[in-house]
Structure formats: structure tokens, C-alpha cells
Coordinates of C-alpha atoms in Angstrom, one line a residue:
M1 CA -30.7 73.7 6.7
R2 CA -26.8 74.5 7.4
L3 CA -26.9 72.2 10.6
D4 CA -29.0 69.9 9.3
E5 CA -26.2 69.2 6.0
L6 CA -23.7 68.9 9.5
L7 CA -25.5 66.6 11.3
D8 CA -25.5 64.3 8.3
E9 CA -22.2 64.1 7.4
L10 CA -21.7 64.1 10.9
Q11 CA -23.9 61.0 11.2
V12 CA -22.0 60.2 8.1
R13 CA -19.2 59.9 9.5
I14 CA -19.5 58.5 13.1
D15 CA -21.4 55.3 10.8
A16 CA -18.5 54.7 9.0
V17 CA -15.8 54.9 12.2
R18 CA -18.6 53.0 14.1
G19 CA -18.4 49.8 11.1
T20 CA -14.5 50.7 10.6
R21 CA -14.9 49.8 14.1
D22 CA -17.0 46.9 14.0
R23 CA -15.4 45.4 11.0
V24 CA -11.7 46.0 13.0
H25 CA -12.8 44.5 16.0
S26 CA -14.5 40.8 13.5
L27 CA -11.0 41.0 11.6
L28 CA -9.3 41.6 15.0
E29 CA -11.6 37.7 15.8
A30 CA -10.8 36.2 13.0
V31 CA -7.1 36.5 13.9
V32 CA -7.7 35.0 16.5
S33 CA -10.5 32.5 16.2
V34 CA -7.3 31.6 13.5
G35 CA -4.5 31.4 15.7
R36 CA -6.6 28.8 18.3
E37 CA -6.7 26.2 16.0
L38 CA -3.5 23.9 16.2
E39 CA -4.8 21.5 13.6
L40 CA -3.4 22.0 9.7
A41 CA -6.9 21.4 8.6
Q42 CA -8.7 23.0 11.0
V43 CA -6.7 26.3 10.5
L44 CA -7.1 26.3 6.9
R45 CA -10.9 25.7 7.3
R46 CA -11.2 28.8 9.6
I47 CA -9.5 30.9 7.6
V48 CA -11.9 29.9 4.7
E49 CA -14.8 30.7 6.3
A50 CA -13.4 33.5 8.0
A51 CA -11.8 35.5 4.8
A52 CA -15.6 34.9 3.1
L53 CA -17.8 36.3 6.3
L54 CA -15.3 40.0 6.6
V55 CA -16.2 40.7 3.4
D56 CA -20.0 39.5 2.7
A57 CA -18.3 37.4 0.0
D58 CA -21.1 33.9 -0.9
Y59 CA -18.3 31.9 -2.6
G60 CA -15.2 31.6 -0.8
A61 CA -11.7 29.1 -0.9
L62 CA -8.0 27.6 -0.7
G63 CA -5.8 26.7 -2.7
V64 CA -3.1 25.1 -0.8
I65 CA -0.4 24.8 -4.2
G66 CA 2.0 21.3 -4.7
P67 CA 5.2 20.5 -5.2
D68 CA 5.7 21.5 -8.7
G69 CA 4.8 25.6 -7.8
R70 CA 2.1 25.6 -10.4
T71 CA -0.5 23.3 -9.7
L72 CA -3.2 23.1 -6.8
S73 CA -2.9 19.8 -4.3
Q74 CA -6.0 21.2 -2.0
F75 CA -8.5 23.2 -2.7
L76 CA -11.3 24.1 -0.1
T77 CA -13.6 26.0 -0.8
V78 CA -17.3 27.3 1.2
G79 CA -20.4 27.9 -0.2
L80 CA -21.0 25.3 -1.7
D81 CA -22.4 22.1 0.2
E82 CA -21.5 18.4 -0.6
A83 CA -24.0 17.6 -3.7
A84 CA -23.6 21.0 -5.2
I85 CA -19.9 20.1 -5.0
A86 CA -20.3 16.9 -6.5
E87 CA -22.4 18.0 -9.6
I88 CA -19.3 20.0 -10.1
G89 CA -16.6 17.3 -10.7
P90 CA -12.9 17.2 -9.7
L91 CA -11.9 19.7 -8.1
P92 CA -9.2 22.9 -9.5
A93 CA -5.5 22.3 -10.3
G94 CA -5.2 25.7 -10.8
H95 CA -5.7 27.0 -13.9
G96 CA -7.1 29.5 -15.7
L97 CA -7.6 32.9 -13.6
L98 CA -6.7 30.3 -10.4
G99 CA -3.2 30.1 -11.7
E100 CA -3.0 33.7 -12.1
V101 CA -2.6 34.4 -8.5
I102 CA -0.8 31.4 -8.6
H103 CA 2.1 32.2 -11.3
H104 CA 1.5 36.4 -9.8
P105 CA 1.2 36.3 -6.4
E106 CA 0.2 39.7 -5.8
P107 CA -3.3 40.7 -4.9
L108 CA -5.5 40.7 -7.4
R109 CA -9.1 42.5 -7.5
L110 CA -12.2 41.7 -10.6
T111 CA -15.6 43.4 -11.2
D112 CA -16.1 40.8 -13.6
L113 CA -13.7 38.1 -13.6
G114 CA -15.2 36.9 -16.7
A115 CA -13.6 39.5 -18.7
H116 CA -10.5 38.4 -18.0
S117 CA -8.3 37.1 -20.6
S118 CA -7.1 34.2 -18.5
S119 CA -10.6 33.3 -18.2
H120 CA -12.1 30.2 -19.3
G121 CA -15.1 30.2 -17.9
F122 CA -16.7 26.9 -15.3
P123 CA -17.9 23.5 -15.6
P124 CA -20.9 22.8 -16.6
H125 CA -23.4 22.8 -12.7
H126 CA -20.9 25.9 -11.6
P127 CA -23.3 28.4 -10.1
P128 CA -22.8 31.5 -11.8
M129 CA -19.8 34.2 -10.5
R130 CA -19.1 38.4 -11.2
T131 CA -16.9 40.1 -9.5
F132 CA -13.4 38.1 -7.7
L133 CA -10.6 39.1 -5.2
G134 CA -8.1 36.7 -5.0
V135 CA -4.6 36.9 -2.2
P136 CA -1.5 35.7 -1.1
I137 CA -1.0 33.4 1.1
R138 CA 2.7 33.8 2.2
V139 CA 4.6 31.0 5.1
R140 CA 7.3 32.7 5.3
D141 CA 9.5 33.6 2.2
E142 CA 7.2 30.4 1.2
V143 CA 4.0 31.6 -0.8
F144 CA 1.7 28.7 0.5
G145 CA -0.8 29.0 -1.5
N146 CA -4.4 31.8 -2.5
L147 CA -7.3 32.7 -1.1
Y148 CA -10.5 33.6 -3.8
L149 CA -13.1 35.0 -3.0
T150 CA -16.3 36.0 -5.2
D151 CA -19.4 37.3 -5.4
K152 CA -19.7 40.3 -2.1
R153 CA -23.1 40.0 -1.1
G154 CA -25.1 42.9 -2.5
G155 CA -24.1 42.5 -6.0
A156 CA -21.6 45.7 -4.6
D157 CA -18.2 45.0 -5.5
F158 CA -14.9 44.5 -3.9
D159 CA -12.8 47.2 -2.8
P160 CA -10.0 48.6 -1.4
E161 CA -10.9 48.1 1.8
D162 CA -11.6 44.9 1.8
E163 CA -8.5 43.8 0.0
T164 CA -6.5 45.7 3.3
V165 CA -8.6 43.1 4.9
I166 CA -8.3 39.9 3.8
S167 CA -4.8 40.8 2.7
T168 CA -4.1 41.5 7.0
L169 CA -6.1 38.1 7.5
S170 CA -3.3 36.5 5.2
V171 CA -0.5 37.7 7.1
A172 CA -2.5 36.1 10.6
A173 CA -2.5 32.5 8.3
G174 CA 0.1 32.3 7.4
V175 CA 1.9 32.7 10.8
A176 CA -1.1 30.3 11.4
I177 CA -0.2 27.7 9.4
D178 CA 3.6 27.4 10.0
N179 CA 1.8 27.5 13.9
A180 CA 0.0 24.0 13.2
R181 CA 3.2 22.7 10.8
L182 CA 5.3 23.2 13.3
Y183 CA 3.0 21.7 15.8
E184 CA 2.3 18.6 13.2
G185 CA 5.3 17.8 12.3
S186 CA 6.4 17.8 16.1
Q187 CA 2.6 15.6 16.4
R188 CA 4.5 13.5 13.7
Q189 CA 7.5 11.8 15.0
Q190 CA 6.7 11.2 17.9
R191 CA 4.2 9.4 16.8
W192 CA 6.8 7.6 14.3
L193 CA 9.4 7.3 17.3
K194 CA 6.8 5.3 19.4
A195 CA 6.1 3.4 15.9
N196 CA 9.9 2.6 15.2
A197 CA 10.5 1.5 19.1
E198 CA 6.9 -1.1 19.1
I199 CA 8.0 -2.7 15.7
T200 CA 11.5 -3.5 17.3
E201 CA 10.1 -4.5 20.6
S202 CA 8.0 -6.4 18.1
L203 CA 11.2 -8.1 16.9
L204 CA 12.9 -8.5 19.6
S205 CA 9.7 -10.4 21.6
G206 CA 10.1 -13.3 18.4
S207 CA 7.3 -12.2 16.8
P208 CA 7.1 -13.7 13.2
R209 CA 7.9 -11.9 10.1
P210 CA 3.6 -11.7 8.2
A211 CA 3.2 -10.0 11.6
V212 CA 6.1 -7.7 12.2
L213 CA 5.3 -6.7 8.4
Q214 CA 0.9 -5.9 9.7
L215 CA 2.4 -3.7 12.2
I216 CA 4.4 -1.6 9.8
A217 CA 1.9 -0.9 7.4
L218 CA -0.7 -0.9 9.9
R219 CA 1.5 2.3 12.2
A220 CA 2.0 3.4 8.2
Q221 CA -0.7 4.1 7.8
E222 CA -2.2 5.5 10.7
I223 CA 0.9 8.1 11.3
T224 CA 0.0 9.4 7.3
G225 CA -2.6 9.3 7.9
A226 CA -3.4 7.3 3.5
R227 CA -6.5 5.4 2.5
I228 CA -3.6 2.1 1.7
S229 CA -1.0 1.5 2.7
D230 CA 0.3 -1.4 1.1
I231 CA 4.1 -3.6 1.4
S232 CA 5.6 -5.1 -2.1
M233 CA 9.0 -7.5 -2.1
P234 CA 10.5 -8.5 -5.0
V235 CA 9.6 -11.5 -6.6
P236 CA 13.6 -14.1 -7.6
G237 CA 14.3 -14.8 -11.0
A238 CA 10.6 -12.3 -11.9
E239 CA 10.3 -8.4 -13.5
G240 CA 7.8 -7.6 -10.9
L241 CA 6.9 -7.6 -6.8
F242 CA 4.5 -9.1 -4.8
V243 CA 1.8 -7.7 -2.5
E244 CA 2.5 -9.2 0.3
F245 CA 0.7 -7.8 2.9
A246 CA -2.2 -4.2 2.7
V247 CA -5.2 -2.5 4.2
G248 CA -6.8 0.0 3.7
A249 CA -9.5 -0.2 1.0
D250 CA -9.6 -3.5 -1.0
S251 CA -7.4 -4.8 0.5
K252 CA -8.0 -8.2 -0.2
A253 CA -7.5 -7.4 -4.2
R254 CA -4.6 -5.4 -3.3
Q255 CA -2.9 -8.4 -1.3
G256 CA -1.3 -10.7 -4.1
L257 CA -0.8 -8.9 -6.9
V258 CA 2.2 -8.9 -8.4
V259 CA 2.9 -5.3 -9.5
P260 CA 5.4 -4.9 -12.1
F261 CA 8.6 -2.7 -11.5
A262 CA 8.0 -0.9 -15.2
G263 CA 4.6 1.7 -15.4
S264 CA 4.5 1.2 -11.5
L265 CA 5.0 3.4 -8.6
A266 CA 6.3 1.3 -6.4
G267 CA 8.6 -0.5 -8.8
T268 CA 9.8 3.0 -9.6
A269 CA 11.4 3.2 -6.0
H270 CA 12.6 -0.3 -5.7
R271 CA 14.9 0.1 -8.5
T272 CA 16.0 3.7 -8.1
G273 CA 15.5 3.1 -4.5
Q274 CA 14.9 6.7 -3.4
P275 CA 11.3 7.3 -2.2
V276 CA 8.2 8.8 -5.1
T277 CA 5.4 11.2 -4.8
V278 CA 2.2 11.7 -7.3
V279 CA -0.4 13.9 -6.7
H280 CA -2.6 12.1 -8.3
A281 CA -2.2 8.2 -8.1
S282 CA -5.2 7.1 -9.8
D283 CA -4.9 8.8 -13.2
D284 CA -0.2 9.6 -13.3
A285 CA 0.4 9.2 -16.8
R286 CA 4.0 8.6 -15.5
H287 CA 2.4 4.9 -13.9
P288 CA -0.5 3.3 -16.3
A289 CA -0.1 1.0 -14.1
D290 CA -1.8 1.7 -10.5
V291 CA -4.6 3.1 -12.5
Q292 CA -5.8 0.0 -12.3
T293 CA -5.6 -1.2 -8.8
Q294 CA -6.0 2.3 -7.4
G295 CA -9.0 3.9 -8.6
G296 CA -9.9 7.1 -6.9
L297 CA -6.8 7.5 -5.1
G298 CA -5.5 10.9 -5.1
P299 CA -1.5 12.5 -3.4
A300 CA 0.8 8.7 -3.1
V301 CA 4.3 8.0 -1.7
A302 CA 6.3 4.3 -2.5
V303 CA 9.1 4.7 -0.7
P304 CA 11.7 1.6 0.0
L305 CA 12.9 -0.6 2.8
G306 CA 16.6 -0.5 1.9
T307 CA 18.7 -0.5 -0.9
A308 CA 20.9 -4.2 -1.4
G309 CA 22.7 -3.5 -5.1
G310 CA 20.7 -0.5 -6.3
E311 CA 17.9 -2.1 -6.3
S312 CA 15.7 -2.0 -2.8
R313 CA 14.3 -4.9 -0.2
G314 CA 11.2 -3.8 -0.8
V315 CA 8.7 -1.1 -0.9
L316 CA 6.2 0.6 1.5
L317 CA 3.4 1.6 -0.6
L318 CA 0.9 4.9 0.9
A319 CA -1.8 6.9 -1.3
R320 CA -5.0 9.0 0.3
A321 CA -7.9 10.0 -0.6
A322 CA -8.5 12.4 -4.3
G323 CA -8.2 15.9 -2.6
E324 CA -6.9 15.4 0.4
P325 CA -3.2 16.7 0.8
V326 CA -0.1 15.7 -0.8
F327 CA 3.3 13.9 0.9
G328 CA 5.8 16.9 2.0
E329 CA 9.0 16.8 2.3
N330 CA 8.1 17.7 6.0
E331 CA 6.4 14.0 5.1
L332 CA 9.1 11.9 3.5
E333 CA 12.2 13.0 6.0
P334 CA 10.4 10.9 8.9
L335 CA 8.6 8.5 6.9
V336 CA 12.6 7.1 5.2
A337 CA 14.0 7.2 8.0
F338 CA 10.8 4.8 9.8
A339 CA 10.8 2.7 6.7
G340 CA 15.2 2.5 6.7
Q341 CA 14.3 1.3 10.4
A342 CA 11.3 -0.7 9.1
A343 CA 14.2 -2.2 6.8
I344 CA 16.4 -3.2 9.4
A345 CA 13.5 -5.3 11.3
L346 CA 13.0 -7.4 8.0
E347 CA 17.0 -7.7 7.4
L348 CA 16.7 -9.2 11.5
A349 CA 13.6 -11.3 11.1
E350 CA 15.0 -13.2 8.5
R351 CA 18.6 -13.2 9.2
R352 CA 16.5 -14.5 12.9
R353 CA 14.9 -17.9 10.4
D354 CA 17.9 -18.3 8.7
A355 CA 19.4 -19.1 11.8
E356 CA 16.3 -20.7 12.7
Q357 CA 17.1 -23.1 9.9
I358 CA 20.4 -23.4 10.1
A359 CA 20.0 -24.4 13.2
L360 CA 17.8 -26.5 12.7
L361 CA 20.4 -28.3 9.9
E362 CA 22.8 -28.3 11.8
E363 CA 20.4 -30.1 15.1
R364 CA 19.0 -33.5 12.0
D365 CA 23.2 -33.2 11.1
R366 CA 23.8 -34.0 14.9
I367 CA 20.8 -36.5 14.5
A368 CA 22.1 -38.4 11.3
R369 CA 25.4 -38.7 13.1
D370 CA 23.9 -40.3 16.3
L371 CA 22.3 -42.7 13.8
H372 CA 25.0 -43.2 11.7
D373 CA 27.9 -43.4 14.7
L374 CA 25.6 -45.0 17.3
A375 CA 22.7 -46.9 16.2
I376 CA 23.5 -48.1 12.9
Q377 CA 26.9 -49.7 14.6
R378 CA 25.7 -51.7 17.0
L379 CA 22.9 -53.0 14.6
F380 CA 26.2 -53.3 12.6
A381 CA 27.6 -55.7 15.7
T382 CA 24.4 -57.3 16.9
G383 CA 23.6 -58.4 13.9
M384 CA 27.6 -59.6 13.5
T385 CA 27.7 -61.3 16.7
L386 CA 23.6 -63.0 15.8
Q387 CA 25.2 -64.9 12.1
S388 CA 28.1 -66.2 14.0
A389 CA 25.9 -67.3 16.8
A390 CA 23.7 -68.8 14.3
R391 CA 26.6 -71.4 13.3
L392 CA 26.7 -72.6 16.7
V393 CA 22.5 -72.9 17.1
E394 CA 22.7 -76.9 16.4
H395 CA 18.2 -76.9 15.7
E396 CA 16.7 -76.4 13.2
G397 CA 14.1 -74.6 13.2
A398 CA 16.4 -71.6 16.0
A399 CA 18.7 -71.3 13.2
A400 CA 16.0 -69.7 10.8
R401 CA 14.8 -67.5 13.5
V402 CA 18.5 -65.9 14.6
S403 CA 18.6 -65.9 10.4
R404 CA 15.9 -64.1 9.9
A405 CA 17.1 -61.4 12.3
V406 CA 19.7 -60.6 10.9
D407 CA 18.2 -59.9 8.1
D408 CA 15.7 -57.7 9.9
L409 CA 18.4 -56.1 11.2
D410 CA 20.1 -55.7 7.7
E411 CA 17.0 -54.2 6.4
T412 CA 16.3 -51.4 9.0
I413 CA 20.2 -50.7 8.9
K414 CA 19.0 -49.9 5.3
I415 CA 15.9 -47.6 6.5
I416 CA 18.8 -45.6 8.5
R417 CA 20.3 -45.1 6.1
S418 CA 17.8 -44.0 4.1
T419 CA 16.2 -41.8 7.3
I420 CA 20.4 -40.3 7.5
F421 CA 20.1 -39.2 3.9
G422 CA 16.7 -38.0 4.1
L423 CA 18.0 -35.9 7.0
R424 CA 20.9 -34.2 5.4
T425 CA 19.4 -34.0 2.3
K426 CA 15.8 -31.9 2.7
D427 CA 15.5 -28.2 2.1
R428 CA 19.1 -28.2 0.6
E429 CA 17.9 -29.4 -3.1
S430 CA 18.5 -25.9 -5.8
G431 CA 16.8 -24.4 -7.5
P432 CA 13.2 -21.8 -6.4
G433 CA 11.0 -23.1 -4.1
L434 CA 7.1 -23.8 -5.6
R435 CA 5.8 -20.2 -3.8
A436 CA 8.8 -17.8 -6.1
R437 CA 7.8 -20.4 -8.9
A438 CA 3.9 -19.3 -8.8
A439 CA 4.9 -15.4 -8.1
R440 CA 6.6 -15.4 -10.4
A441 CA 4.3 -17.5 -13.0
V442 CA 1.9 -15.0 -12.3
G443 CA 3.3 -12.5 -12.7
D444 CA 4.8 -13.4 -15.8
A445 CA 0.8 -14.1 -17.0
A446 CA 0.0 -9.9 -16.4
T447 CA 1.5 -9.4 -20.1
T448 CA -0.9 -11.2 -21.7
L449 CA -3.9 -10.7 -19.7
G450 CA -3.7 -7.2 -19.8
H451 CA -4.2 -7.2 -16.2
P452 CA -2.1 -7.9 -13.1
P453 CA -4.4 -11.8 -11.9
R454 CA -4.1 -11.6 -7.5
L455 CA -2.1 -14.6 -5.9
S456 CA -2.6 -15.5 -3.1
M457 CA -0.6 -18.5 -1.0
E458 CA -1.0 -20.7 2.0
G459 CA 0.8 -23.5 4.3
L460 CA 4.1 -24.9 4.1
L461 CA 4.4 -24.4 -0.2
D462 CA 8.1 -24.5 0.1
T463 CA 8.9 -27.3 2.9
D464 CA 5.4 -30.3 2.0
V465 CA 5.2 -30.5 -1.6
P466 CA 7.5 -32.5 -3.4
C467 CA 9.7 -31.5 -6.4
E468 CA 8.1 -34.2 -7.6
V469 CA 4.3 -32.2 -7.5
A470 CA 5.6 -28.7 -7.3
D471 CA 6.4 -29.4 -10.8
H472 CA 3.0 -31.0 -11.7
V473 CA 1.3 -27.9 -9.7
M474 CA 3.4 -25.2 -11.6
A475 CA 2.1 -27.5 -15.5
A476 CA -1.4 -26.5 -14.2
L477 CA -1.5 -23.3 -13.3
G478 CA 0.8 -22.5 -16.9
E479 CA -1.8 -24.4 -18.4
L480 CA -4.8 -22.1 -16.6
L481 CA -3.4 -18.8 -16.6
S482 CA -2.9 -19.7 -20.5
N483 CA -6.2 -20.2 -21.0
A484 CA -7.3 -17.3 -18.7
A485 CA -5.7 -15.3 -21.3
R486 CA -6.7 -17.0 -24.3
H487 CA -10.5 -17.9 -24.0
A488 CA -12.3 -16.5 -20.9
G489 CA -12.0 -12.4 -22.0
A490 CA -12.3 -11.4 -18.2
T491 CA -11.0 -9.4 -17.0
R492 CA -9.7 -10.3 -13.2
V493 CA -8.6 -13.2 -12.2
A494 CA -7.5 -14.5 -9.2
V495 CA -4.8 -17.3 -8.6
A496 CA -5.1 -19.1 -4.8
L497 CA -3.0 -22.1 -4.0
K498 CA -2.8 -23.6 -0.8
A499 CA -0.8 -26.8 0.7
D500 CA -3.0 -28.0 3.4
P501 CA -2.2 -31.8 5.2
G502 CA -2.0 -34.2 3.1
E503 CA -2.7 -31.9 0.1
V504 CA -2.1 -29.1 -2.2
V505 CA -4.7 -26.8 -3.7
L506 CA -4.9 -25.3 -7.4
T507 CA -7.9 -22.7 -7.4
V508 CA -7.6 -20.9 -11.1
S509 CA -11.6 -18.1 -11.2
D510 CA -12.1 -15.7 -13.1
N511 CA -14.9 -13.7 -14.6
G512 CA -14.8 -14.1 -17.9
R513 CA -17.3 -15.4 -20.4
G514 CA -16.6 -18.9 -18.5
I515 CA -16.6 -23.1 -19.6
P516 CA -18.7 -24.1 -21.5
A517 CA -20.6 -27.8 -20.8
Q518 CA -19.7 -29.4 -24.2
G519 CA -16.8 -27.0 -24.7
R520 CA -13.4 -28.3 -23.0
R521 CA -10.9 -28.1 -24.6
S522 CA -7.3 -30.4 -25.3
G523 CA -5.6 -28.4 -22.1
L524 CA -8.6 -29.1 -19.7
R525 CA -8.4 -32.7 -20.3
N526 CA -4.6 -33.0 -20.2
L527 CA -5.4 -31.5 -17.1
D528 CA -7.9 -33.8 -15.6
D529 CA -4.9 -36.4 -17.0
R530 CA -2.2 -35.0 -14.7
A531 CA -4.3 -33.9 -11.2
Q532 CA -6.0 -39.0 -11.6
R533 CA -2.4 -40.1 -12.6
L534 CA -1.0 -38.0 -9.1
G535 CA -4.8 -39.6 -6.9
G536 CA -5.8 -36.7 -7.3
S537 CA -8.4 -34.8 -9.5
F538 CA -10.0 -31.1 -11.4
T539 CA -13.2 -29.5 -11.4
V540 CA -14.4 -27.5 -13.9
D541 CA -17.1 -24.8 -12.1
A542 CA -20.1 -22.5 -12.9
P543 CA -20.4 -19.3 -9.6
D544 CA -23.3 -17.8 -9.9
E545 CA -22.1 -14.3 -10.5
G546 CA -20.7 -15.5 -14.2
G547 CA -16.6 -17.1 -15.8
S548 CA -15.8 -19.4 -14.3
R549 CA -13.5 -21.2 -11.0
L550 CA -11.4 -24.0 -12.3
V551 CA -10.4 -26.1 -9.4
W552 CA -7.2 -29.4 -9.2
R553 CA -5.9 -31.5 -6.0
A554 CA -2.9 -33.5 -5.7
P555 CA -2.6 -36.2 -2.5
L556 CA 0.6 -34.7 -0.8
P557 CA 2.8 -37.6 0.8
T558 CA 2.0 -38.3 5.1
G559 CA 4.3 -36.7 6.9
S560 CA 6.6 -34.6 4.2

């Protein structure tokens, strides 16, 4: 009997040694598996999967601590499928029991997590959980995040050995995360340098400003993995930024928006001249103006494009999908450098445009001087010669013809002088152009409408539309926006202004209650009269999807 007991005890110890050996082997395999990856997202996924496997946990999660050090900016789970995650709702932000490990970064092991004083219960549709093991992950001297494990298989509690195994894995995880961050940083730096070189090459090759803007927005989106990328420019005389170029999700809806300075992420970056970050762009209380235009987005950053007088020349806005990593310091530094390079590129593009404009004006001045000093003087001398010769012509018919020729020369001189005046005054009128005036009017209308309208502009509005026609366009735009605010009850208003050859077209559409056939108001009649006086037209349509579509047209002088 004693021999049997000794054999049983020996077998138990052999099994224990074998189990310990197998567990150490599994831990080593997990460490090697985690350290094999270089992409940070893959490293984090491998860590949480390995942790759940090592301690036989039904559920595992890895929470990444945000820049504020108090909440979670990213939450990766194991054991729940996509349908279950969607049914539970928003991912945890790090309050309650999860926040206990954040505020006190030490291992926490519980037999009943619901009995802990920090436990706030579970949201609806959340699976029941009882046992709990939480261990912090440190990267050098910084707490990067926490491993959370619940419900050991078989109903057993997590024991000290489980805690030791996960703590050991967390050390290896910290090293793997640090390596992945260094690798990502070097790769990101190379991509930023390549993007800067591409923008500079595009600029030096003579690419137009819109093409440079598109390249800046696209490369910034690709390198940061952003869901949207917008470039906004300040509107002269208005309290807002005009979204000049947008790429990514819903880009057509965003491009042309006038974003107010107050209450918007881009406006704050513009006024302060400093980058601004948020964790949840869709519901950030500091920037309520962004909620309607950035629904469903998570981490976001707005970076000024150079500064002048304390304010930026423009703003680059990037936003990722909800649940993705926040923009950390390691990303901000190269992003700010890229924005500075982009600002220089835009500045060079504007200077080149100014130089081309100056060259054009100088050429017009030269043509005007040549016409005045050469053509007019020669025509005047020819007229004087013919006038003198007319007295010597005895034939009455011939004398009359010479006199008419002199009158024609005098009329030609008047036409040339008028052309010279036009060459010297074109593009020198004071005051903002039609583009800036329209953008300012649309930006001001956001207050009365309760939301920013969408604005799109096409064609040579500042050069092809004469001042008197531009004044009529602005009067029509003001009346249409006022009607939309007072009568339409719309939640979406779009303004399109286009200069075609021989015609300028203003279209204002909304999703409001529409205009009854018998309900044409005096303001709309005035718009019709204004268009008729210019030789244009005004129409009111009711689209199939509801709302109204009002189109105001006016002809443009040929050769303008």
C-alpha cells in the first residue's frame, strides 16, 4: 500500500513537471510568435490571442491607454465575434473595473469581478463573466496598455501561476511593441520623405495648385491610414474655413463646406497655429461644429499649413475610423514637418501664380504702350495727311471718300484707346472676387440655417463674370439662402456656382418641404425679374427625392 501511494505521488509530480514543461514551452512559443511580427496592429492581436491561450481564458482583451493616461483609446478583443461586439455597442473607454488597472498598474486577480467595488456591471447583450485577471503592459518606463482575461475554462479560478505566466508574457509584449513602434516610425519617416519629394517634384514640374492640393491630401491620408483627409483654406472677410479639397469617405459631401472657426477642430488649429488632436471626432464636446460633418469618426488631428500673423494659411484635417489608434506624439512630429513642407509648396504655387499674373499684366502694359506709341501715332499721322490731301482733291466724290476715311481713322483711334484702357484696368479692380464673396456669403448663412451649406464653384468666376453681373449673382445668392433658412426647413443645403462660356449659373438645392406651385413669393419674383433684365432665366424645380432646386442664370458678355 505504501508503495502504491509513493507511485501515485511520483506520477502526480511527473504530471506536474510535464505540465510545467508544456506551459513553459507554450510561453516560449507565445513570446517567439509575438516577437516575430513587425506591424504594430499584428503584434497587439498576437499578444491578446497568446494570453487567452496560455491561461485557457474564454475571453481576452488588450486595452491601449490614450494620451490622457486615464482612458482607453483602442480595445482589441478575443472570444467575441463581430456580431456580438456590434450588439454590445461602443467599446469600453476604461472606466469601472478596467480603469482600476489603468489607475493602479499592478496585476489584479479576482474570483468574482462583479463583487469588486469598481465594477459597474455589464451593458445589455454583454456575455456574463466571473473570474478576472488584469496585467499592465509596460514599454520601457511607460504603461502602454493592459491585458484583461476573464472566465478560465472549466469554471476554475485564475491562480498565481496564471498571473506569473501573463506577467512574463507582458514583459515580452512590451519589447515586441517597442520594436514594432520603432519599425513603424522608421517606415513612416521614409514615406513622409518620399511624399515631400513627390510634392516638390510636382510643384517644380509646373503642376497647378489644385493638383498640388490633391497630392498633399492623398499622401497624408495614405501614410496615416486616415478615413478622411481635408484641406481647408481661410475665406477673406469671413469667420470660417472653406474645404477646398477633400478625399476619403463622403468626400463629395465635405468638399465645398464652409467650416466655422468657432467650435471646429480645423478652426482651432487655424487660430492657434498649433496641431490639435481629439480621441472621438464625432462627439467631442470642445468642437460641436464637427459633429454634423464628421459622423462615425474616431481619432482626428488638425495641423496648420504654415502660419502668418499667428494664424495658419490653411489646415490639414485627418480623421480615422472609430476604434482605431489615436494620433500620438510619434506621428505628430513627422506630420507637422510634412504640413510645413506642404505650406511651402502652396506658398511657391501662389508666388508662381502671382508671377504669372504680373507677367500677364506687364505684357498687357507693353501691348498698350505699343498701341499708343506706334499704332495710334501712325493712324493719327495718316489721318492728318489725308485731311490735308482732301483740300487738294477737286473731284467732289473723291473728296467725300477721303473725308469718310479720316472719320473712320478717328473712330479706329477711339476704339484702340478704349482697348488700351481695358488692358490696363482689367484684373485691377479693388475688392474681393466673386469666389471669395460667394464663399463668405455661404459661410455667413451657416448661422441662420443651423448647419454649414455645401458650396461648389467651377469656371473663371473672378475673370469671366463682370462686376455688374457678379453683383446680381450675389443678390440672388443672398435671397435664395435667406429663403432656405426662413421657409424650407431643410437640414441640407447645397450651392453650386459655375461660369460656363457665355453664361453664369447659380443653383441652390435643399431637402426641405419644397415650394408649393401656388406659393411663389415676392422674393422669387424679384429673382425672376432680375434674371430677365439681364437676359437670363430663373427656374424652380421639385426633385423626385423631395425638397427644391432653384436655378438662376445670366448671360456673360462674349470675349470677357
